Amino acid sequence: MSQSINQTMSKFYLTTPLYYPNARLHVGSAYTTIVCDVVARYKRMCGYDVAFLTGNDEHGEKLQRAADAAGVQPSDFVAEKRRQFIEVWKKLGIDYTHFVYTDQPEHVTSVQRLIRLAQKNDPGVIYKGQYQGRYCVSDERYVSDGTDPANCDICGRPAELINEQNYFFKLSAFQDRLLELYDKHPEFVQPDFRRNEVVSFVKSGLRDISISRRRLKWGVPWPDDPEDVVYVWYDALTGYMTGIGYAEGDEGSAEFQKLWPADVHMIGKDIIRFHAIYWPAFLMAAGLPLPKTVFAHGWIYYEQDKMSKSKGNVVYPEPIVDALDSFGAPGNDALRYYLLRDTPFGQDASFSYDGLVQRYNSDLANGLGNLASRTLAMIGRYFAGQIPSKPGTWSNDRDAEIEGLKKSVCQDARDCYDRFDFLRAMDAIWRLIAEVDKYLVEFQPWVLAKDVEKRERLEAVLFTAYDAVRSATLLAYPVLPYSTQVLWNQLGESSVLGEQKLDAQLSGAVPPATGTAAPVFPRLDKAEAVARLNEFADADRKGHQPPSEKEKTVETPSEGKSPITENAPAQPAAAPVAAPSAAPASEKISIEDFAKVEMRVGEIISAEPIPKADKLLKLQVDIGAEVRQVCAGIAQYYQPEQLVGMKVVLVTNLQPRKLRGVESNGMIVAASVGDEGRPVLATFKEDVPKGAKLR
Ligand code: MSP
């Protein structure tokens, strides 16, 4: 899969997280890699020499336990899983250039080299210390310092007591340098709201972290002290360098010298602390260049609920692809398009089969597919497949308008891809498609074709439509690599679409004649398609035995991990958010009791995090006659900017109280969804005035 290196092109190095191979890849975890594949394909079309790395994070206690449970050696266990993961990436058409796994022999050299460099540059940066604390094996996190029993506040399981002498990294010494980094390079952590979270976390004070484990055998041996193994995150993050040749020679291979630092580490929001705080500190200590951007995307839920094996609602990508393929629809492309078009990149989103089929039908079958086949059919019928040539001048204002729109859409879509705003990139392309649809209805080529006098006009109309479809095909390629290649050939091009450069093609000449047309996106009957998706998913689940209880404890690697919580004290769960369960029949209340609760419509006018309270947001809510300050335990589910402008329901006659030292004067009403009690704020479908009373 490795690409040849062309020294004349600028490089672009992007990475997915390195996956824990103890759980099967699902749509949520595959999302990061799908996104990276889109970016890699886009960047290639922009002329970059792209290196795209993915891989597996194979060390750590979780993997060791999973191997023990399976009764095999850890190295055999991870090797088999690696094979399975590579199969999934193949099936999903992921065109990576580099695959790294942390059990590969060179990785030991890499990790030890990074540690030694840090020790050499600053002898005090790594020191030996005594650690005692509670550690959650499943979530790989310290739950509390000291020996008191504690449950993991993510998974709820009892945490184990750890008591060992190990190596510590002086993270506390990097606080100022990290803050300077975020300040001078705001692009280092993206999106902006994530950077703000990281900054306030770092400002609240960093503690040194232990970076070795004495009890563990399954990992990289500590340099010159093989009794210890290196902490999983120090180990895993270094994989981004091992995969491009850091272990070679004294300072890495020529390829490493060329590719490092990474241009983007694409990750999920749950692992931002490791990437945006620990990783730059480890690299600073070693005196190595820092990655340019860490981009943390949101979480993919299943029908508003967290995917969890125990709930049986984990969505796997392979049966989706198979089910859609079985209708002759391009399953991979449909899945990619849905994930990118329906998820504002960086925010959480909800996955549903219904939404997937809906999006496929409206945008692919009815949108791009329909426009392409109509246009090609008319060129076939009226011009025997000869593509009309571009008119010398635009004699009609609407033609010129479409040409102008096409140019601005090309620019918009590229700008959006550049800032990873995939949803808007798709929006832009489909704006062009919709406008050309209207244009065809307006000029009715089928009527023009009946009048020989109107031949020239017919040519101009069909050229305009053809040219727009061609541009849309080029621009949609990164998201729809398979179907756009088919369309590309139907448009009369014989080249490999992914090897084309956007600059040249978007302004380049069109071929003389079209290729053979055939439907690319057959329309799906929604009920039938959803039924088949469910059927394939069920069959797939049955083919994969449910895990034993023991295995379950090591499954779901990072589901439910919350961003940046490790050093923060445990918070009460969504304290001020009402999570009302239905009152039991015996506890019915009178209407008078209900009338005691005053609820009003309020508009959130500002929302900000509360330092050292990672679950709380401080909100200012305008209820017409006054603005109330309210603390709400929703920080892990809502972004501040998502909330501003939202009309919510506020209980206004509660006693004020203080949460984490901040006054809260009211309570926002929310539904409590799923086992974890995810709050979903109650709001209104139509506009209602601020201050209106609820009865
Ligand atoms: N091994 C670490 C990463 C080390 S990187 C040097 C890890 N692995 S993981 O397998 O648990 O997660 C891999 C990625 O999948 C993470 O970016 C995580 O955010 C992402 N996702 C897992 N479930 C997800 C969803 N439901 N939705 C979106 N992304 C999710 O963490």
XYZ file of C-alpha atoms and ligand atoms in Angstrom:
726
model
C 0.000 0.000 0.000
C 2.992 2.256 0.440
C 3.169 5.169 -1.973
C 6.282 6.241 -3.768
C 7.604 9.531 -2.494
C 7.721 12.416 -4.861
C 10.095 15.014 -3.482
C 8.527 17.849 -5.444
C 5.135 17.614 -3.754
C 4.331 18.980 -0.303
C 3.728 16.225 2.160
C 0.612 15.769 4.242
C 0.774 13.273 7.080
C -2.439 12.340 8.846
C -3.224 9.669 11.363
C -6.191 7.845 12.841
C -5.998 6.792 16.480
C -4.382 3.424 16.959
C -7.260 1.120 17.775
C -7.463 -1.219 20.702
C -8.014 -4.543 19.023
C -9.892 -6.161 21.879
C -13.270 -4.905 20.699
C -14.646 -5.188 17.216
C -14.647 -2.022 15.106
C -18.098 -0.469 14.963
C -19.513 2.436 13.012
C -18.447 4.875 15.747
C -14.859 3.731 15.879
C -14.590 3.275 12.114
C -15.847 6.851 11.696
C -12.423 8.372 12.472
C -10.790 6.220 9.834
C -13.486 6.893 7.254
C -13.017 10.624 7.828
C -9.244 10.281 7.446
C -9.750 8.366 4.227
C -11.872 11.228 2.902
C -9.229 13.766 3.893
C -6.431 11.687 2.379
C -8.267 11.342 -0.928
C -9.076 15.039 -0.989
C -5.493 16.067 -0.221
C -4.186 13.814 -2.971
C -6.484 15.569 -5.409
C -5.026 18.851 -4.183
C -1.569 17.649 -5.142
C -0.182 16.644 -1.757
C 2.022 13.641 -1.222
C -0.220 12.059 1.392
C 0.871 9.670 4.093
C -2.129 8.195 5.889
C -1.416 6.054 8.907
C -3.706 3.820 10.857
C -2.932 0.901 13.112
C -3.467 -0.930 16.349
C -2.624 -0.165 19.952
C -1.782 -3.639 21.139
C -0.273 -3.282 24.585
C -1.742 -2.797 28.023
C -3.555 -4.665 30.686
C -6.820 -4.835 28.757
C -5.226 -6.706 25.902
C -3.344 -8.974 28.238
C -6.606 -9.847 29.978
C -8.431 -10.391 26.724
C -5.692 -12.760 25.590
C -5.803 -14.590 28.942
C -9.557 -14.942 28.608
C -9.109 -16.392 25.136
C -6.379 -18.713 26.441
C -3.732 -17.512 23.988
C -0.494 -15.569 24.130
C -1.023 -11.806 23.891
C 1.144 -11.596 20.778
C -0.963 -14.270 19.044
C -4.159 -12.655 20.210
C -3.263 -9.230 18.834
C -1.881 -10.675 15.609
C -5.198 -12.392 14.881
C -7.165 -9.251 15.724
C -4.849 -7.206 13.517
C -5.647 -9.484 10.619
C -9.373 -9.000 11.248
C -9.036 -5.223 11.478
C -7.131 -5.065 8.222
C -9.953 -7.056 6.610
C -12.497 -4.523 7.824
C -10.467 -1.613 6.461
C -10.193 -3.423 3.156
C -13.908 -4.002 3.058
C -14.527 -0.331 3.802
C -12.118 0.656 1.034
C -9.785 2.525 3.350
C -6.768 3.496 1.301
C -4.168 3.993 4.003
C -0.490 4.148 3.156
C 0.980 3.064 6.508
C -0.143 0.581 9.140
C 1.575 0.472 12.499
C 1.058 -1.893 15.401
C 2.650 -1.433 18.756
C 3.718 -5.059 19.040
C 6.062 -4.613 16.083
C 9.728 -4.977 17.068
C 10.821 -1.517 15.843
C 8.316 0.071 18.154
C 10.400 -0.878 21.185
C 13.301 1.097 19.728
C 11.032 4.064 19.035
C 9.529 4.255 22.496
C 12.827 3.727 24.274
C 14.458 6.314 22.035
C 11.842 8.913 22.902
C 12.273 8.242 26.623
C 16.063 8.354 26.426
C 15.950 11.624 24.518
C 13.788 13.181 27.214
C 16.123 11.869 29.938
C 19.136 13.242 28.085
C 17.650 16.685 27.385
C 16.442 17.213 30.926
C 17.584 14.676 33.511
C 14.806 15.639 35.955
C 11.914 15.269 33.556
C 11.513 11.568 34.311
C 12.004 10.482 37.902
C 11.265 7.492 40.117
C 8.393 7.820 42.569
C 5.986 5.819 44.664
C 2.505 5.499 43.373
C -0.558 4.341 45.256
C -3.956 4.718 43.837
C -7.109 3.250 42.439
C -6.981 2.343 38.781
C -9.760 1.225 36.448
C -8.433 -1.498 34.205
C -11.297 -1.306 31.782
C -10.999 2.402 31.123
C -7.257 2.580 31.746
C -7.467 5.504 34.056
C -6.617 6.482 37.551
C -9.837 6.871 39.457
C -8.491 8.315 42.686
C -5.283 8.800 44.581
C -4.774 6.940 47.839
C -6.012 3.573 49.013
C -9.719 4.158 49.714
C -11.953 1.853 47.712
C -13.451 3.610 44.716
C -15.571 2.765 41.750
C -14.721 3.968 38.295
C -17.007 6.917 37.674
C -17.252 5.961 34.004
C -18.020 2.264 34.025
C -19.014 1.984 37.684
C -16.827 -1.045 38.340
C -14.651 -1.221 41.494
C -11.203 0.144 40.776
C -8.099 -1.834 41.666
C -5.550 -0.670 44.216
C -2.188 0.048 42.649
C 0.884 0.310 44.820
C 4.171 0.466 43.022
C 7.352 2.334 42.500
C 7.498 3.534 38.968
C 8.673 6.262 36.673
C 6.954 9.621 36.630
C 6.865 12.254 33.920
C 7.112 15.822 35.175
C 4.017 17.016 33.340
C 3.602 19.847 35.857
C 6.721 21.485 34.413
C 5.053 21.833 31.008
C 2.030 23.847 32.000
C 3.362 27.211 30.786
C 4.860 25.800 27.606
C 1.597 24.085 26.770
C -0.434 27.220 27.399
C 1.955 29.142 25.187
C 1.513 26.505 22.493
C -2.301 26.782 22.568
C -2.014 30.541 22.541
C 0.489 30.875 19.715
C -0.933 28.023 17.672
C -4.673 27.992 18.122
C -4.844 25.503 15.267
C -3.046 22.966 17.473
C -6.314 21.837 19.071
C -9.451 21.900 16.973
C -12.372 22.602 17.058
C -12.042 25.838 19.051
C -14.427 24.763 21.798
C -12.270 21.726 22.451
C -9.210 23.954 22.683
C -11.007 26.060 25.293
C -11.681 22.929 27.324
C -8.055 21.882 27.072
C -6.813 25.347 28.025
C -9.024 25.572 31.086
C -8.000 22.081 32.111
C -4.301 22.895 31.823
C -4.808 26.210 33.620
C -6.427 24.382 36.517
C -3.043 22.729 37.172
C -1.244 19.665 35.854
C -0.003 16.833 38.005
C 2.954 14.655 37.164
C 1.906 11.347 35.680
C 3.227 7.891 36.191
C 4.572 6.522 32.910
C 5.581 2.992 33.752
C 3.977 -0.083 35.235
C 5.787 -2.595 37.336
C 3.047 -5.239 37.482
C 2.565 -5.462 33.771
C 4.518 -7.637 31.405
C 2.680 -6.926 28.165
C 4.293 -3.755 26.919
C 7.535 -2.062 25.924
C 10.281 -2.723 28.510
C 11.524 0.402 30.254
C 14.976 1.321 28.892
C 17.643 -0.209 31.142
C 15.034 -1.315 33.668
C 13.062 -4.131 32.059
C 11.166 -4.862 35.284
C 8.863 -2.022 34.249
C 6.916 -1.595 31.068
C 6.120 1.770 29.556
C 2.694 3.289 30.263
C 0.249 2.473 27.444
C -0.305 6.036 26.303
C 3.410 6.878 26.092
C 3.753 3.684 24.111
C 0.692 4.143 21.872
C 1.291 7.767 20.936
C 4.830 6.989 19.864
C 3.267 4.636 17.312
C 2.566 7.704 15.168
C 6.339 7.958 14.694
C 7.207 4.257 14.563
C 4.843 3.820 11.652
C 6.858 6.183 9.469
C 10.316 4.950 10.378
C 11.362 6.646 13.627
C 13.185 3.527 14.784
C 15.540 3.518 11.817
C 19.107 4.888 12.002
C 19.954 7.341 14.760
C 17.189 9.834 14.150
C 14.652 8.011 12.028
C 14.500 7.122 8.348
C 14.534 9.625 5.495
C 10.796 9.130 5.257
C 10.411 9.978 8.930
C 12.502 13.114 8.472
C 10.255 14.104 5.642
C 6.882 13.300 7.171
C 7.282 14.261 10.809
C 5.617 16.216 12.353
C 2.134 14.947 11.578
C -0.154 17.475 9.958
C -3.259 16.107 11.650
C -3.981 13.589 14.340
C -7.670 12.861 13.881
C -9.204 11.515 17.088
C -12.453 11.140 19.001
C -13.191 13.614 21.785
C -12.612 11.019 24.500
C -8.883 10.849 23.890
C -8.145 14.538 23.528
C -6.284 14.886 26.827
C -3.707 12.327 25.748
C -3.195 13.970 22.378
C -3.416 17.635 23.244
C -1.658 17.631 26.636
C 0.469 14.534 27.182
C 1.693 14.052 23.632
C 3.035 17.562 23.031
C 4.651 17.444 26.485
C 6.367 14.117 25.689
C 7.616 15.560 22.401
C 8.735 18.838 23.966
C 10.693 16.858 26.535
C 12.397 14.950 23.727
C 12.986 18.133 21.726
C 11.010 16.873 18.735
C 8.642 18.889 16.536
C 4.982 18.879 17.531
C 2.073 17.771 15.369
C 0.361 20.695 13.717
C -3.226 19.859 14.581
C -5.110 17.516 16.833
C -8.718 17.435 15.671
C -11.224 15.849 18.032
C -14.537 14.803 16.554
C -17.723 14.015 18.416
C -19.387 10.810 19.332
C -21.669 8.741 17.102
C -24.716 7.509 18.969
C -27.206 4.942 17.808
C -30.666 6.468 17.608
C -29.725 9.000 20.330
C -28.321 6.319 22.591
C -24.756 5.289 23.333
C -23.641 2.188 21.443
C -23.062 -0.545 23.928
C -22.646 -4.243 23.534
C -24.767 -5.007 26.565
C -27.677 -3.028 25.054
C -27.223 -4.899 21.806
C -27.284 -1.664 19.819
C -23.751 -1.577 18.473
C -23.829 -0.897 14.742
C -21.153 -2.643 12.721
C -20.240 -1.350 9.296
C -19.805 -4.609 7.366
C -23.452 -5.761 7.380
C -24.525 -2.247 6.352
C -22.277 -2.366 3.329
C -23.480 -5.887 2.461
C -27.163 -5.062 2.901
C -26.989 -2.006 0.638
C -24.758 -3.761 -1.881
C -27.397 -6.483 -2.102
C -29.741 -3.891 -3.628
C -27.080 -2.887 -6.146
C -26.492 0.344 -4.207
C -22.900 1.319 -3.371
C -22.984 0.418 0.326
C -19.649 1.893 1.293
C -20.315 5.199 -0.376
C -23.794 5.422 1.096
C -22.422 4.872 4.587
C -19.603 7.380 4.128
C -21.925 9.972 2.691
C -24.449 9.591 5.488
C -21.799 9.805 8.217
C -20.216 12.910 6.739
C -23.353 14.653 5.541
C -25.399 14.186 8.689
C -22.726 14.799 11.307
C -21.445 18.325 11.854
C -17.787 17.366 12.147
C -16.671 17.864 15.723
C -20.170 17.455 17.187
C -21.971 14.365 18.413
C -24.439 12.756 16.049
C -27.007 10.046 15.958
C -26.898 7.109 13.572
C -30.044 5.372 12.351
C -30.828 3.043 9.483
C -33.780 5.193 8.684
C -31.597 8.277 8.378
C -29.085 6.389 6.264
C -31.667 5.246 3.709
C -33.396 8.603 3.724
C -30.142 10.414 2.976
C -29.161 7.902 0.324
C -32.477 8.289 -1.498
C -32.720 12.045 -1.290
C -29.157 13.030 -2.109
C -27.610 10.153 -3.992
C -30.470 8.449 -5.835
C -32.661 11.519 -6.401
C -29.899 14.123 -6.328
C -26.581 13.355 -7.962
C -27.642 10.054 -9.554
C -30.801 11.398 -11.107
C -29.182 14.544 -12.479
C -26.300 12.570 -13.955
C -28.505 9.981 -15.623
C -30.956 12.553 -17.034
C -28.144 14.636 -18.443
C -26.314 11.685 -19.943
C -29.513 10.223 -21.356
C -30.315 13.499 -23.124
C -26.795 13.843 -24.504
C -27.149 10.277 -25.741
C -30.545 10.897 -27.294
C -30.057 14.334 -28.839
C -26.330 14.268 -29.642
C -25.596 10.554 -30.032
C -23.345 10.766 -26.974
C -21.188 13.602 -28.354
C -20.750 16.105 -25.555
C -21.736 19.585 -26.772
C -18.834 21.988 -26.714
C -18.660 24.902 -24.318
C -20.348 27.986 -25.763
C -17.841 30.754 -26.524
C -19.920 33.342 -24.710
C -22.829 32.937 -22.336
C -25.707 34.332 -24.346
C -28.191 33.479 -21.607
C -28.055 34.997 -18.113
C -29.110 31.752 -16.461
C -26.267 29.826 -18.135
C -23.816 32.425 -16.875
C -25.429 32.232 -13.447
C -24.972 28.449 -13.290
C -21.375 28.839 -14.434
C -20.852 31.406 -11.657
C -22.535 29.151 -9.114
C -20.365 26.227 -10.198
C -17.227 28.291 -9.646
C -18.299 29.494 -6.230
C -19.419 25.998 -5.210
C -16.028 24.574 -6.224
C -14.342 27.176 -4.062
C -16.732 26.730 -1.132
C -16.505 22.955 -1.192
C -12.719 23.076 -1.224
C -12.594 25.628 1.592
C -14.899 23.413 3.620
C -12.846 20.269 2.970
C -9.749 22.246 3.976
C -11.233 23.011 7.368
C -12.762 19.530 7.747
C -16.277 20.891 7.487
C -17.538 17.945 5.482
C -21.201 18.634 6.007
C -20.913 22.068 4.413
C -18.707 20.754 1.642
C -21.515 18.340 0.751
C -24.089 21.080 1.154
C -22.223 23.228 -1.333
C -21.956 20.461 -3.934
C -25.614 19.543 -3.557
C -26.585 23.208 -3.860
C -25.181 23.077 -7.367
C -27.002 19.820 -8.109
C -30.329 21.257 -6.935
C -29.874 24.422 -8.957
C -29.056 22.539 -12.144
C -32.137 20.363 -11.591
C -34.220 23.544 -11.537
C -32.386 24.875 -14.559
C -33.283 21.790 -16.596
C -36.928 22.092 -15.622
C -36.799 25.759 -16.585
C -35.261 25.255 -20.051
C -36.813 21.880 -20.869
C -34.210 20.457 -23.234
C -36.775 17.829 -24.304
C -38.876 20.677 -25.735
C -35.868 22.492 -27.241
C -34.912 19.235 -28.979
C -38.107 19.342 -31.034
C -37.132 22.576 -32.760
C -34.069 22.558 -35.069
C -33.828 26.342 -34.714
C -33.118 25.827 -31.026
C -30.211 23.441 -31.527
C -27.632 25.898 -30.255
C -29.675 26.634 -27.177
C -30.060 22.908 -26.525
C -26.289 22.506 -26.777
C -25.681 25.296 -24.285
C -28.191 23.875 -21.796
C -26.841 20.345 -21.964
C -23.249 21.476 -21.832
C -24.033 23.526 -18.729
C -25.697 20.547 -17.057
C -22.904 18.175 -18.105
C -20.219 20.485 -16.815
C -21.946 20.893 -13.455
C -22.339 17.117 -13.042
C -18.681 16.670 -13.890
C -17.603 19.223 -11.279
C -19.911 17.681 -8.675
C -18.437 14.246 -9.454
C -14.899 15.512 -8.995
C -15.706 17.302 -5.763
C -17.691 14.419 -4.297
C -14.985 11.858 -5.033
C -13.299 11.932 -1.597
C -16.595 10.966 0.048
C -17.960 8.731 -2.731
C -14.836 7.133 -4.203
C -16.541 4.160 -5.874
C -19.669 5.630 -7.362
C -17.939 8.771 -8.597
C -15.405 6.615 -10.449
C -18.312 4.889 -12.216
C -19.894 8.260 -12.972
C -16.554 9.592 -14.168
C -16.376 6.827 -16.754
C -19.977 7.421 -17.751
C -19.095 11.064 -18.252
C -16.627 9.872 -20.873
C -13.421 10.023 -18.824
C -11.187 6.971 -18.830
C -8.711 8.048 -16.136
C -8.560 7.013 -12.490
C -10.558 9.726 -10.782
C -8.607 9.641 -7.526
C -5.409 10.425 -9.400
C -6.812 13.610 -10.903
C -5.867 17.015 -9.582
C -8.739 19.329 -8.785
C -7.004 22.470 -10.053
C -6.405 21.013 -13.483
C -9.685 19.140 -13.838
C -12.077 21.780 -12.575
C -10.890 24.200 -15.206
C -9.842 21.614 -17.778
C -11.297 20.377 -21.039
C -14.154 17.921 -21.174
C -13.928 14.692 -23.184
C -15.565 14.482 -26.627
C -18.107 11.761 -25.897
C -19.849 10.112 -22.976
C -19.298 6.536 -21.865
C -21.959 3.908 -21.249
C -24.646 5.103 -18.870
C -26.204 2.847 -16.236
C -27.878 3.695 -12.931
C -25.316 4.214 -10.178
C -27.621 4.856 -7.224
C -30.784 2.731 -7.539
C -33.597 4.159 -5.449
C -34.370 2.118 -2.334
C -37.744 1.313 -0.903
C -37.223 2.661 2.582
C -39.142 0.056 4.556
C -37.599 -2.779 2.613
C -34.084 -1.388 2.894
C -34.365 -0.730 6.646
C -35.750 -4.244 7.150
C -32.817 -5.701 5.247
C -30.300 -3.613 7.174
C -31.747 -4.969 10.410
C -31.806 -8.479 9.057
C -28.133 -8.321 7.998
C -27.144 -6.795 11.323
C -28.940 -9.566 13.216
C -27.330 -12.280 11.144
C -23.957 -10.633 11.647
C -24.471 -10.476 15.406
C -25.368 -14.131 15.502
C -22.223 -14.948 13.580
C -20.226 -13.231 16.295
C -20.767 -15.031 19.549
C -21.811 -12.788 22.425
C -18.868 -12.338 24.754
C -18.702 -14.145 28.049
C -19.114 -11.970 31.129
C -15.362 -12.020 31.668
C -14.691 -10.839 28.141
C -17.307 -8.151 28.462
C -15.297 -6.459 31.173
C -12.519 -5.834 28.689
C -14.738 -4.815 25.793
C -15.853 -1.321 24.767
C -12.451 0.296 25.055
C -13.289 3.923 25.110
C -17.031 4.066 24.934
C -18.211 6.296 27.686
C -14.835 7.786 28.406
C -15.412 11.424 28.941
C -13.068 14.114 27.737
C -10.469 15.463 30.125
C -11.689 14.133 33.413
C -8.765 12.220 34.809
C -7.330 14.760 37.188
C -10.607 16.360 38.046
C -12.515 15.255 41.102
C -15.637 13.186 40.516
C -18.732 15.279 39.871
C -22.299 14.595 40.798
C -24.109 13.210 37.759
C -25.882 15.998 35.873
C -26.924 17.456 39.182
C -29.234 20.280 38.230
C -30.739 18.593 35.224
C -34.095 17.136 35.974
C -34.116 13.490 35.045
C -37.656 12.741 36.070
C -38.799 9.165 36.143
C -42.527 8.584 35.997
C -44.076 8.805 39.443
C -45.277 5.403 40.626
C -49.060 5.080 40.570
C -49.283 5.173 44.376
C -47.505 8.541 44.426
C -49.848 10.520 42.218
C -49.851 14.227 42.947
C -52.725 16.679 42.780
C -52.980 19.418 40.191
C -52.381 21.881 43.015
C -49.061 20.159 43.779
C -48.087 20.407 40.151
C -49.108 24.071 40.056
C -46.537 24.761 42.752
C -43.774 24.222 40.216
C -43.244 27.338 38.136
C -41.761 26.654 34.727
C -40.972 29.277 32.124
C -39.509 29.445 28.675
C -35.951 30.746 28.794
C -33.425 31.533 26.120
C -29.836 30.547 26.820
C -27.785 33.634 26.121
C -24.400 32.365 27.242
C -22.829 29.086 28.268
C -19.374 28.459 29.633
C -17.467 25.688 31.387
C -16.871 25.881 35.122
C -13.204 25.386 36.028
C -12.543 22.122 37.849
C -16.101 20.929 37.252
C -15.921 19.049 34.020
C -19.563 18.016 34.001
C -21.060 21.431 34.692
C -21.810 24.385 32.473
C -22.663 27.859 33.734
C -25.601 29.221 31.754
C -27.230 32.636 31.639
C -30.888 32.122 30.804
C -33.096 35.009 29.757
C -36.660 34.428 31.039
C -38.061 37.728 29.808
C -38.302 39.702 33.028
C -34.806 38.716 34.202
C -31.685 36.729 33.368
C -31.039 33.720 35.588
C -27.705 32.034 36.206
C -28.047 28.259 36.204
C -25.486 25.478 36.573
C -26.368 22.416 34.537
C -24.661 19.032 34.535
C -24.647 18.739 30.785
C -21.084 19.642 29.839
C -20.326 16.179 28.540
C -23.265 16.168 26.200
C -23.652 19.720 24.941
C -21.122 22.179 23.601
C -21.517 25.731 24.889
C -22.013 27.123 21.382
C -24.694 24.560 20.656
C -26.709 25.928 23.564
C -26.579 29.640 22.929
C -29.884 30.746 21.412
C -31.698 27.573 22.480
C -35.145 27.983 24.061
C -35.435 25.711 27.065
C -37.726 25.070 30.010
C -36.571 26.508 33.319
C -37.996 25.694 36.738
C -37.922 29.185 38.200
C -39.167 28.846 41.772
C -36.546 26.528 43.220
C -34.390 27.603 46.152
C -31.093 28.897 44.715
C -28.113 26.714 45.579
C -24.387 26.636 45.007
C -22.695 24.020 42.834
C -18.901 23.990 42.944
C -19.088 27.439 44.477
C -21.216 28.830 41.643
C -24.754 29.994 42.329
C -27.477 28.176 40.436
C -30.848 29.840 40.372
C -33.230 27.495 38.615
C -33.219 24.134 36.928
C -33.369 23.250 33.262
C -35.741 20.447 32.333
C -34.327 17.532 30.397
C -35.160 13.990 29.498
C -32.863 11.356 30.877
C -31.963 8.937 28.095
C -30.438 5.488 28.281
C -28.667 3.762 31.147
C -26.161 6.537 31.573
C -28.972 9.108 31.930
C -27.832 11.261 29.042
C -29.654 14.578 29.367
C -31.621 15.786 26.346
C -32.922 19.294 26.933
C -36.631 19.900 26.494
C -37.245 22.538 23.856
C -39.968 23.760 21.469
C -40.803 23.000 17.881
C -42.265 26.423 17.262
C -40.969 29.750 18.418
C -42.287 30.703 21.837
C -41.685 33.982 23.654
C -39.187 34.120 26.494
C -40.846 34.079 29.881
C -43.981 32.213 28.704
C -45.316 30.052 31.521
C -45.694 26.299 31.146
C -48.804 24.638 32.505
N -6.012 3.016 21.686
C -6.579 4.282 21.952
C -6.037 5.322 21.006
C -4.541 5.444 21.010
S -4.010 6.615 19.814
C -2.360 6.699 20.007
C -8.095 4.230 21.814
N -8.567 3.242 21.069
S -10.129 2.919 20.864
O -10.170 1.753 20.036
O -10.778 2.844 22.128
O -10.768 4.130 20.142
C -10.355 4.512 18.877
C -11.157 5.685 18.370
O -12.522 5.327 18.182
C -11.152 6.879 19.290
O -10.868 8.051 18.550
C -12.574 6.970 19.770
O -12.956 8.279 19.993
C -13.309 6.412 18.589
N -14.644 5.968 18.945
C -15.015 4.860 19.663
N -16.380 4.848 19.754
C -16.899 5.909 19.111
C -18.192 6.361 18.820
N -19.293 5.756 19.235
N -18.295 7.473 18.051
C -17.200 8.119 17.527
N -15.975 7.717 17.794
C -15.795 6.668 18.641
O -8.777 5.072 22.378
